[in-house]
Short mmCIF file of C-alpha atoms in Angstrom, two decimals:
data_model
loop_
_atom_site.label_atom_id
_atom_site.label_comp_id
_atom_site.label_asym_id
_atom_site.label_seq_id
_atom_site.Cartn_x
_atom_site.Cartn_y
_atom_site.Cartn_z
CA MET A 4 109.80 82.33 65.21
CA THR A 5 110.77 80.38 68.32
CA TYR A 6 108.47 82.35 70.67
CA PRO A 7 105.25 80.27 70.19
CA ARG A 8 107.19 77.05 70.91
CA ARG A 9 108.48 78.56 74.15
CA LEU A 10 104.99 79.54 75.08
CA LEU A 11 103.63 76.10 74.38
CA ALA A 12 106.23 74.60 76.80
CA LEU A 13 105.39 77.21 79.31
CA LEU A 14 101.62 76.44 79.04
CA PHE A 15 102.32 72.79 79.73
CA SER A 16 104.33 73.52 82.90
CA ILE A 17 101.55 75.86 84.17
CA LEU A 18 98.87 73.30 83.52
CA ALA A 19 100.83 70.70 85.40
CA ILE A 20 100.15 72.80 88.52
CA SER A 21 96.62 73.90 87.72
CA PRO A 22 94.07 72.09 89.85
CA VAL A 23 91.00 70.34 88.80
CA VAL A 24 88.34 71.16 91.28
CA ALA A 25 84.94 69.51 91.86
CA SER A 26 84.85 69.22 95.67
CA ASP A 27 84.03 71.79 98.35
CA LEU A 28 86.78 73.83 99.86
CA TYR A 29 87.01 74.67 103.61
CA ILE A 30 89.09 77.49 104.91
CA VAL A 31 89.44 77.26 108.76
CA GLY A 32 91.53 78.84 111.40
CA GLY A 33 93.42 82.12 111.33
CA ARG A 34 91.58 85.45 110.77
CA TYR A 35 89.89 87.28 107.95
CA PHE A 36 89.40 90.95 106.79
CA ASP A 37 85.82 92.04 106.70
CA LEU A 38 86.58 95.46 105.13
CA GLU A 39 86.70 97.13 108.45
CA ALA A 40 88.77 94.97 110.80
CA VAL A 41 90.66 91.62 111.14
CA ARG A 42 88.46 89.15 112.97
CA PRO A 43 88.66 85.47 113.86
CA ASN A 44 87.68 83.26 111.07
CA PRO A 45 84.55 81.33 111.95
CA GLY A 46 85.13 78.95 109.06
CA ILE A 47 84.35 79.51 105.28
CA LEU A 48 82.89 77.01 102.94
CA VAL A 49 83.46 77.39 99.25
CA ARG A 50 81.23 75.61 96.85
CA ALA A 51 80.84 75.68 93.00
CA GLY A 52 83.25 78.66 92.87
CA ARG A 53 81.28 80.82 95.42
CA ILE A 54 81.40 81.41 99.12
CA HIS A 55 78.61 79.22 100.29
CA ALA A 56 78.70 79.75 104.06
CA ILE A 57 80.57 81.62 106.67
CA GLY A 58 80.40 79.86 110.10
CA ASN A 59 78.16 77.03 111.29
CA LEU A 60 79.66 74.88 108.48
CA GLU A 61 78.32 71.47 107.59
CA PRO A 62 80.72 68.67 108.22
CA ALA A 63 83.19 67.92 105.40
CA THR A 64 82.98 64.76 103.43
CA ASP A 65 85.54 62.53 101.72
CA GLY A 66 87.09 64.38 98.91
CA ASP A 67 86.60 67.92 100.24
CA ARG A 68 89.73 70.06 100.65
CA THR A 69 90.86 72.20 103.56
CA ILE A 70 93.12 75.09 103.82
CA ARG A 71 94.06 75.48 107.54
CA LEU A 72 95.42 78.95 108.39
CA THR A 73 97.85 79.49 111.17
CA ASP A 74 97.26 82.04 113.94
CA ASP A 75 99.33 84.66 112.07
CA GLU A 76 97.60 84.13 108.65
CA VAL A 77 94.86 86.45 107.48
CA LEU A 78 92.35 85.89 104.65
CA LEU A 79 91.62 88.80 102.42
CA PRO A 80 89.35 89.24 99.35
CA GLY A 81 91.26 88.85 96.16
CA LEU A 82 92.99 92.00 95.12
CA ILE A 83 91.76 93.90 91.98
CA ASP A 84 94.13 95.83 89.86
CA LEU A 85 92.25 98.21 87.61
CA HIS A 86 95.32 99.51 85.72
CA ALA A 87 97.04 96.12 85.14
CA HIS A 88 99.41 96.34 82.25
CA TYR A 89 100.59 93.07 80.64
CA ASN A 90 103.04 94.85 78.33
CA MET A 91 106.62 95.61 78.78
CA THR A 92 109.59 97.26 77.03
CA LEU A 93 112.61 95.12 76.88
CA ASN A 94 113.96 96.30 73.52
CA GLU A 95 112.69 99.10 71.35
CA LYS A 96 108.94 98.46 71.39
CA ARG A 97 106.14 97.93 73.88
CA ARG A 98 104.50 94.60 73.67
CA GLU A 99 102.21 92.30 75.59
CA GLU A 100 103.60 89.28 77.54
CA LEU A 101 100.62 86.88 77.74
CA PHE A 102 101.83 83.79 79.52
CA ALA A 103 104.12 84.62 82.43
CA MET A 104 102.44 87.83 83.50
CA PRO A 105 99.03 86.39 84.30
CA VAL A 106 100.72 83.90 86.46
CA LEU A 107 102.65 86.59 88.36
CA TYR A 108 99.47 88.58 88.95
CA LEU A 109 97.64 85.50 90.31
CA ALA A 110 100.63 84.56 92.53
CA ASN A 111 100.63 87.93 94.16
CA GLY A 112 96.94 87.68 94.97
CA ALA A 113 95.60 89.91 92.18
CA THR A 114 92.72 87.63 91.26
CA SER A 115 91.13 90.28 88.91
CA THR A 116 92.79 92.60 86.52
CA PHE A 117 91.51 95.24 84.15
CA PRO A 118 94.34 96.09 81.62
CA ALA A 119 93.21 99.70 81.08
CA GLY A 120 93.87 99.66 77.32
CA SER A 121 95.85 97.03 75.37
CA PHE A 122 98.50 97.30 72.81
CA ASP A 123 97.51 93.79 71.50
CA PRO A 124 93.77 93.67 72.22
CA GLU A 125 93.31 90.52 70.12
CA GLY A 126 96.10 88.74 71.95
CA MET A 127 94.65 89.92 75.37
CA LEU A 128 91.32 88.60 74.32
CA ALA A 129 92.72 85.17 73.41
CA MET A 130 94.58 85.05 76.63
CA ARG A 131 91.36 85.67 78.68
CA ARG A 132 89.61 82.94 76.68
CA ARG A 133 92.42 80.41 77.45
CA ILE A 134 92.19 81.23 81.13
CA ASP A 135 88.41 80.96 81.10
CA ARG A 136 88.56 77.66 79.38
CA GLY A 137 91.16 76.35 82.04
CA GLU A 138 93.79 76.00 79.47
CA GLN A 139 96.02 78.56 81.19
CA VAL A 140 96.54 79.84 84.62
CA GLY A 141 95.80 83.48 85.43
CA PRO A 142 93.50 85.89 87.16
CA ARG A 143 90.10 87.05 86.00
CA VAL A 144 90.98 89.16 82.89
CA LEU A 145 88.46 92.00 82.65
CA ASN A 146 89.29 92.92 79.03
CA SER A 147 89.31 96.65 78.07
CA GLY A 148 90.04 96.16 74.35
CA PRO A 149 92.05 98.77 72.49
CA TYR A 150 92.53 102.44 73.65
CA PHE A 151 89.84 104.73 72.47
CA GLY A 152 91.58 107.90 71.45
CA PRO A 153 94.90 109.14 69.88
CA ALA A 154 96.85 106.78 72.08
CA ARG A 155 95.70 103.95 69.72
CA PRO A 156 97.91 103.58 66.65
CA GLY A 157 95.92 104.66 63.64
CA TRP A 158 93.26 106.40 65.49
CA ASP A 159 91.04 108.59 63.27
CA ARG A 160 90.64 111.89 65.01
CA ASP A 161 87.86 112.75 62.51
CA MET A 162 85.91 109.44 63.16
CA GLY A 163 82.20 109.98 62.73
CA ALA A 164 79.66 109.25 65.37
CA ASP A 165 78.17 106.16 63.64
CA ALA A 166 81.67 104.67 63.18
CA LEU A 167 82.57 105.26 66.78
CA ARG A 168 79.31 103.68 68.00
CA ALA A 169 79.84 100.77 65.84
CA GLU A 170 83.50 100.30 67.29
CA VAL A 171 82.10 100.45 70.82
CA ASP A 172 79.40 97.95 69.86
CA ARG A 173 82.04 95.52 68.37
CA TRP A 174 84.13 95.35 71.53
CA ALA A 175 81.18 95.16 73.82
CA GLU A 176 79.93 92.13 71.75
CA ARG A 177 83.40 90.58 72.26
CA GLY A 178 82.97 90.64 75.89
CA VAL A 179 85.06 93.56 77.20
CA ALA A 180 84.35 94.50 80.84
CA GLY A 181 84.86 98.33 80.27
CA ILE A 182 86.19 100.93 77.89
CA LYS A 183 89.54 102.86 78.33
CA VAL A 184 89.96 106.22 76.72
CA LYS A 185 93.24 107.99 76.42
CA ARG A 186 93.82 111.52 75.23
CA ILE A 187 90.45 111.53 73.67
CA SER A 188 88.44 114.56 72.47
CA ALA A 189 85.28 115.77 74.21
CA ARG A 190 83.17 115.09 71.10
CA HIS A 191 84.41 111.50 70.99
CA LEU A 192 84.12 110.86 74.71
CA ALA A 193 80.50 111.81 74.65
CA ILE A 194 79.66 109.11 72.11
CA VAL A 195 81.83 106.49 73.94
CA VAL A 196 80.22 107.06 77.20
CA GLU A 197 76.77 107.00 75.80
CA ARG A 198 77.32 103.84 73.91
CA ALA A 199 79.29 102.00 76.58
CA HIS A 200 76.51 102.76 79.11
CA HIS A 201 74.07 101.43 76.54
CA HIS A 202 75.96 98.08 77.00
CA GLY A 203 76.17 98.29 80.66
CA LEU A 204 79.97 98.99 80.56
CA THR A 205 81.94 101.58 82.48
CA VAL A 206 84.36 104.10 80.86
CA THR A 207 87.69 105.03 82.40
CA GLY A 208 90.07 107.61 81.16
CA HIS A 209 93.61 108.79 81.04
CA LEU A 210 92.70 112.50 80.27
CA ASP A 211 94.63 115.72 80.07
CA SER A 212 93.96 119.36 80.76
CA GLY A 213 92.02 120.18 77.61
CA ILE A 214 95.18 121.15 75.66
CA ASN A 215 95.48 119.87 72.00
CA ASP A 216 91.83 118.78 71.61
CA THR A 217 91.86 116.64 74.75
CA ILE A 218 89.22 116.84 77.60
CA ASN A 219 89.74 117.89 81.22
CA PRO A 220 88.46 115.46 83.86
CA ARG A 221 86.06 118.17 85.10
CA ASP A 222 84.34 118.12 81.68
CA ALA A 223 84.59 114.32 81.37
CA ILE A 224 82.73 114.03 84.67
CA ALA A 225 80.00 116.26 83.21
CA LEU A 226 79.78 113.85 80.27
CA GLY A 227 79.25 110.88 82.58
CA ILE A 228 82.69 109.23 82.79
CA ASP A 229 82.80 106.49 85.41
CA ARG A 230 86.47 106.52 86.46
CA VAL A 231 89.46 108.81 85.94
CA GLU A 232 93.10 107.73 85.87
CA HIS A 233 96.15 109.52 87.36
CA PHE A 234 95.12 113.16 87.61
CA LEU A 235 92.03 114.80 89.20
CA GLY A 236 92.07 117.65 86.72
CA GLY A 237 89.91 120.74 87.04
CA ASP A 238 90.95 124.46 86.94
CA ALA A 239 94.22 123.59 88.47
CA MET A 240 95.04 122.21 84.98
CA PRO A 241 94.37 124.91 82.51
CA PRO A 242 94.16 124.07 78.85
CA GLU A 243 97.24 126.09 78.01
CA ARG A 244 99.56 123.53 79.63
CA SER A 245 99.50 119.72 79.63
CA ALA A 246 98.44 117.93 82.81
CA TYR A 247 102.06 116.79 83.41
CA ASP A 248 103.22 120.47 83.21
CA SER A 249 100.54 121.74 85.48
CA PHE A 250 100.69 119.01 88.26
CA PRO A 251 103.82 120.28 90.02
CA GLY A 252 102.02 123.51 90.90
CA ILE A 253 98.95 121.99 92.40
CA THR A 254 98.23 122.65 96.10
CA THR A 255 95.49 120.90 98.03
CA ASP A 256 94.26 124.14 99.74
CA SER A 257 93.32 125.88 96.65
CA ASP A 258 89.78 126.52 95.55
CA ALA A 259 90.52 124.71 92.23
CA PHE A 260 91.48 121.56 94.09
CA ARG A 261 88.55 121.75 96.31
CA GLU A 262 86.20 122.20 93.42
CA ILE A 263 87.40 119.17 91.41
CA VAL A 264 87.33 116.94 94.45
CA ALA A 265 83.72 118.04 95.05
CA GLY A 266 82.86 117.21 91.43
CA PHE A 267 84.15 113.61 91.93
CA LEU A 268 82.29 113.21 95.12
CA GLU A 269 78.94 114.70 93.85
CA HIS A 270 78.98 112.51 90.73
CA ARG A 271 80.46 109.48 92.42
CA VAL A 272 83.30 109.22 89.95
CA TYR A 273 86.14 106.69 90.89
CA PHE A 274 89.75 107.80 91.05
CA ASP A 275 92.49 105.42 90.09
CA ALA A 276 95.41 107.39 91.39
CA THR A 277 98.14 105.03 90.21
CA LEU A 278 100.33 106.44 92.99
CA SER A 279 103.25 104.03 92.77
CA ALA A 280 103.78 104.25 89.01
CA TYR A 281 105.43 107.61 89.30
CA GLY A 282 107.82 106.70 92.14
CA TYR A 283 109.82 104.31 89.87
CA PHE A 284 111.23 107.30 88.01
CA GLY A 285 112.20 109.32 91.12
CA ASP A 286 114.56 108.54 94.00
CA ARG A 287 112.57 105.51 94.88
CA ALA A 288 111.51 106.22 98.45
CA GLU A 289 110.19 103.59 100.82
CA GLY A 290 108.23 100.81 99.18
CA TYR A 291 110.48 100.26 96.06
CA ASP A 292 112.54 97.56 97.79
CA HIS A 293 112.69 93.98 96.45
CA TRP A 294 111.29 91.57 98.83
CA THR A 295 111.99 88.92 96.21
CA ASP A 296 114.14 88.63 93.05
CA GLU A 297 111.78 89.83 90.39
CA ARG A 298 114.53 89.56 87.78
CA ARG A 299 114.56 85.82 88.09
CA PHE A 300 111.49 85.68 85.88
CA PHE A 301 113.33 87.14 82.89
CA THR A 302 115.52 85.04 80.69
CA PRO A 303 119.21 85.19 81.43
CA TYR A 304 119.73 87.05 78.09
CA ALA A 305 117.06 89.50 78.97
CA ARG A 306 118.52 90.10 82.40
CA GLU A 307 121.91 90.72 80.79
CA ARG A 308 120.48 93.24 78.32
CA THR A 309 118.60 95.18 81.00
CA ALA A 310 121.10 95.08 83.76
CA GLY A 311 121.41 98.46 85.36
CA ARG A 312 118.77 100.01 83.07
CA ARG A 313 116.88 102.81 84.83
CA GLN A 314 114.88 105.75 83.50
CA LYS A 315 115.01 108.61 85.86
CA ILE A 316 112.58 111.42 85.15
CA ASP A 317 112.78 114.18 87.84
CA LYS A 318 109.32 115.48 86.93
CA PHE A 319 107.69 112.18 87.59
CA GLY A 320 109.56 111.77 90.87
CA ASN A 321 108.27 115.14 91.97
CA ILE A 322 104.73 114.26 90.84
CA PHE A 323 104.90 111.08 93.05
CA LEU A 324 105.61 113.29 96.12
CA ILE A 325 102.78 115.66 95.27
CA LYS A 326 100.33 112.91 94.52
CA LEU A 327 100.81 111.46 97.99
CA GLU A 328 99.54 114.90 99.29
CA THR A 329 96.58 115.14 96.79
CA VAL A 330 95.50 111.53 97.48
CA LYS A 331 95.44 112.12 101.16
CA ALA A 332 93.45 115.33 100.71
CA PHE A 333 91.02 113.46 98.36
CA TYR A 334 90.53 110.80 101.16
CA ASP A 335 90.06 113.39 103.89
CA ALA A 336 87.40 115.16 101.84
CA GLY A 337 85.32 112.02 101.79
CA GLY A 338 86.64 110.23 98.72
CA GLY A 339 87.92 107.04 100.47
CA ASP A 340 85.22 104.85 98.91
CA LEU A 341 86.03 106.23 95.43
CA LEU A 342 89.79 105.34 95.41
CA THR A 343 90.84 102.22 93.48
CA LEU A 344 94.10 100.27 93.05
CA GLY A 345 95.96 100.53 89.78
CA THR A 346 99.61 99.70 89.27
CA ASP A 347 100.06 101.16 85.70
CA HIS A 348 103.55 99.65 85.58
CA ASN A 349 105.24 98.95 82.22
CA SER A 350 108.14 96.70 83.04
CA ALA A 351 111.56 97.42 81.53
CA GLY A 352 113.26 94.48 83.10
CA GLU A 353 113.53 95.37 86.84
CA TYR A 354 110.10 95.57 88.54
CA LEU A 355 107.03 93.51 87.64
CA PRO A 356 103.47 94.84 87.99
CA GLY A 357 102.19 91.67 89.75
CA PHE A 358 104.48 92.50 92.64
CA SER A 359 103.68 96.23 92.32
CA VAL A 360 100.17 95.52 93.47
CA HIS A 361 101.64 95.45 96.88
CA ARG A 362 103.74 98.65 96.22
CA GLU A 363 100.53 100.45 95.43
CA LEU A 364 98.85 99.30 98.60
CA HIS A 365 102.01 100.54 100.41
CA ALA A 366 102.00 103.86 98.64
CA TYR A 367 98.45 104.52 99.76
CA VAL A 368 99.57 103.97 103.39
CA MET A 369 102.61 106.24 102.83
CA ALA A 370 100.11 108.91 101.70
CA GLY A 371 98.49 108.77 105.14
CA LEU A 372 95.48 106.43 104.43
CA PRO A 373 94.70 103.77 107.16
CA PRO A 374 95.70 100.26 105.89
CA ALA A 375 92.01 99.20 106.12
CA ALA A 376 91.24 102.04 103.53
CA ALA A 377 94.13 101.01 101.27
CA LEU A 378 92.79 97.42 101.32
CA ARG A 379 89.29 98.58 100.43
CA ALA A 380 90.80 100.50 97.53
CA GLY A 381 92.37 97.22 96.24
CA THR A 382 89.18 95.15 96.75
CA ILE A 383 85.68 96.32 97.18
CA ASN A 384 86.16 99.68 95.76
CA GLY A 385 87.77 98.17 92.67
CA ALA A 386 84.86 95.73 92.30
CA ARG A 387 82.20 98.45 92.55
CA ALA A 388 84.03 100.69 90.06
CA ILE A 389 84.03 98.00 87.38
CA GLY A 390 80.39 97.05 88.12
CA LEU A 391 81.06 93.80 89.96
CA GLY A 392 80.45 94.93 93.56
CA ASP A 393 77.74 92.36 94.01
CA ARG A 394 80.02 89.46 93.03
CA LEU A 395 83.58 90.46 94.02
CA GLY A 396 85.50 92.51 96.48
CA SER A 397 84.52 91.20 99.89
CA ILE A 398 84.19 87.98 101.81
CA GLU A 399 80.45 87.48 101.84
CA VAL A 400 78.05 84.56 101.21
CA GLY A 401 77.20 84.33 97.53
CA LYS A 402 80.18 86.13 96.16
CA TRP A 403 82.72 84.64 93.94
CA ALA A 404 85.40 82.82 95.94
CA ASP A 405 88.40 85.00 94.95
CA LEU A 406 90.58 85.13 98.04
CA VAL A 407 94.19 85.49 99.27
CA VAL A 408 95.83 84.32 102.39
CA VAL A 409 98.71 86.46 103.72
CA GLY A 410 101.23 85.97 106.62
CA GLY A 411 100.86 88.71 109.20
CA ASN A 412 98.07 91.34 109.82
CA PRO A 413 98.13 94.00 107.05
CA LEU A 414 96.35 96.31 109.25
CA LYS A 415 99.43 96.51 111.41
CA ASP A 416 101.84 96.46 108.57
CA ILE A 417 100.52 96.85 104.99
CA ARG A 418 103.68 95.17 103.77
CA ASN A 419 102.33 91.92 105.07
CA THR A 420 100.29 91.60 101.88
CA ARG A 421 103.59 90.71 100.26
CA ASN A 422 103.70 87.40 102.27
CA VAL A 423 101.15 85.54 99.96
CA ARG A 424 100.56 82.03 101.34
CA HIS A 425 97.56 80.80 99.40
CA VAL A 426 95.45 82.09 96.56
CA VAL A 427 91.99 81.03 95.69
CA LYS A 428 90.24 82.00 92.37
CA ALA A 429 86.74 80.91 91.62
CA GLY A 430 87.07 78.35 94.44
CA GLN A 431 90.29 76.83 92.97
CA PRO A 432 93.29 76.94 95.29
CA TYR A 433 96.78 77.71 94.08
CA ASP A 434 100.16 77.49 95.66
CA PRO A 435 101.82 80.87 94.96
CA ALA A 436 105.36 79.46 95.33
CA ALA A 437 104.61 76.83 92.68
CA LEU A 438 103.09 79.40 90.38
CA LEU A 439 106.20 81.60 90.69
CA LYS A 440 108.51 78.66 90.13
CA SER A 441 106.80 77.79 86.99
CA VAL A 442 107.50 80.95 85.26
CA GLU A 443 111.14 81.61 86.23
CA ASN A 444 113.62 82.44 83.35
CA SER A 445 110.70 82.77 80.96
CA ILE A 446 110.09 86.39 80.05
CA GLY A 447 111.79 88.04 77.15
CA PRO A 448 114.19 86.86 74.40
CA ARG A 449 116.55 84.01 74.96
CA ASN A 450 119.16 85.24 72.59
CA GLU A 451 119.84 87.90 69.97
CA SER A 452 117.96 86.12 67.25
CA GLU A 453 114.77 86.42 69.35
CA LEU A 454 115.29 90.10 70.09
CA GLY A 455 113.27 91.25 67.16
CA ASP A 456 110.17 89.73 68.70
CA TRP A 457 110.43 92.05 71.68
#
């Protein structure tokens, strides 16, 4: 196979632009987002990968580095994508892309990613370890391991409690940051939640209505699930129909909708709406424009094979429009601090999920959320949802120095988050333009002989 040789060459090109950091980093000038408003930046000192001081900075010494912001630049906490797929479908199967994708996430300011279930959990784990060792550039990868539930190939629907506990234990010992369940049964979810919580891990779920031995989010909340993906659930999704079939009939003024929202609020369960994921399949309203040529990151052969490809699913397009209303109603009911950002985008050769982080922020604002609330969903809410709120998600002394500088005030136009000027992860600054340049023409097969690997 030629794929590993190409990956090795790509690794070398990325390492060539990866900084070696031992000195302090000063970020001065411009403005910063304090989770409520954009304010003048009093100066930020980063030391040993953490925010050491804000304002009243000690003088810089020889060897220290400085990022000087212009008047129109705004410093944000690093973005957190809690449904960050690294896989794509360029041929007939869905597979992980482990070398260009992490660079694209980081270059877009997504400094932390939770894959929300992996098709190749071993490969994803190895990727995270390379990044952690400094052998590869990428965001913090908060591994989720394999799917727990029938979405995993070979899943045993009759797995016993002891075997399932052992499976959770095994992935906890391997350092996953959380567990993702998909289409799981109630009996299995109860065990997964209990055992994950034993290890201090959160559980998130792509659930259903209760049809075909699945569990409705309402009942999953009663079992202690921490986060729910895509749909709120409840009596608006009866077990006689799938969630996808029920969703078009949901109205935000119904008792069923109000009851499920109240359940989320009462139990403090986070909701990862994955708004933008459904809009790709519809008429592609505002937000689905290309502010850069995302296809340049695919090989010429992959671009040729996927030219003009588009999967249009009217049901999903309608779901996108209804989800805009339900998310706004969830926010209005007091759920703003429970909304998180998740792209849930599986690329087929046109859009890439690193860039879609900005589409998800835009979709929240399209739904009617204030830009500050959208940014909180993509920063502090995500950090708290994954159990890292004391270390990530805001610009505060003592927190990990994961930061992104954008051109223009995103509180005036959320699309300004697209203008990424600087990225800092664990105190290490990166040039987004150099990162993007390093992975152009790299994703996908180069010719027909490599097609089988994809």
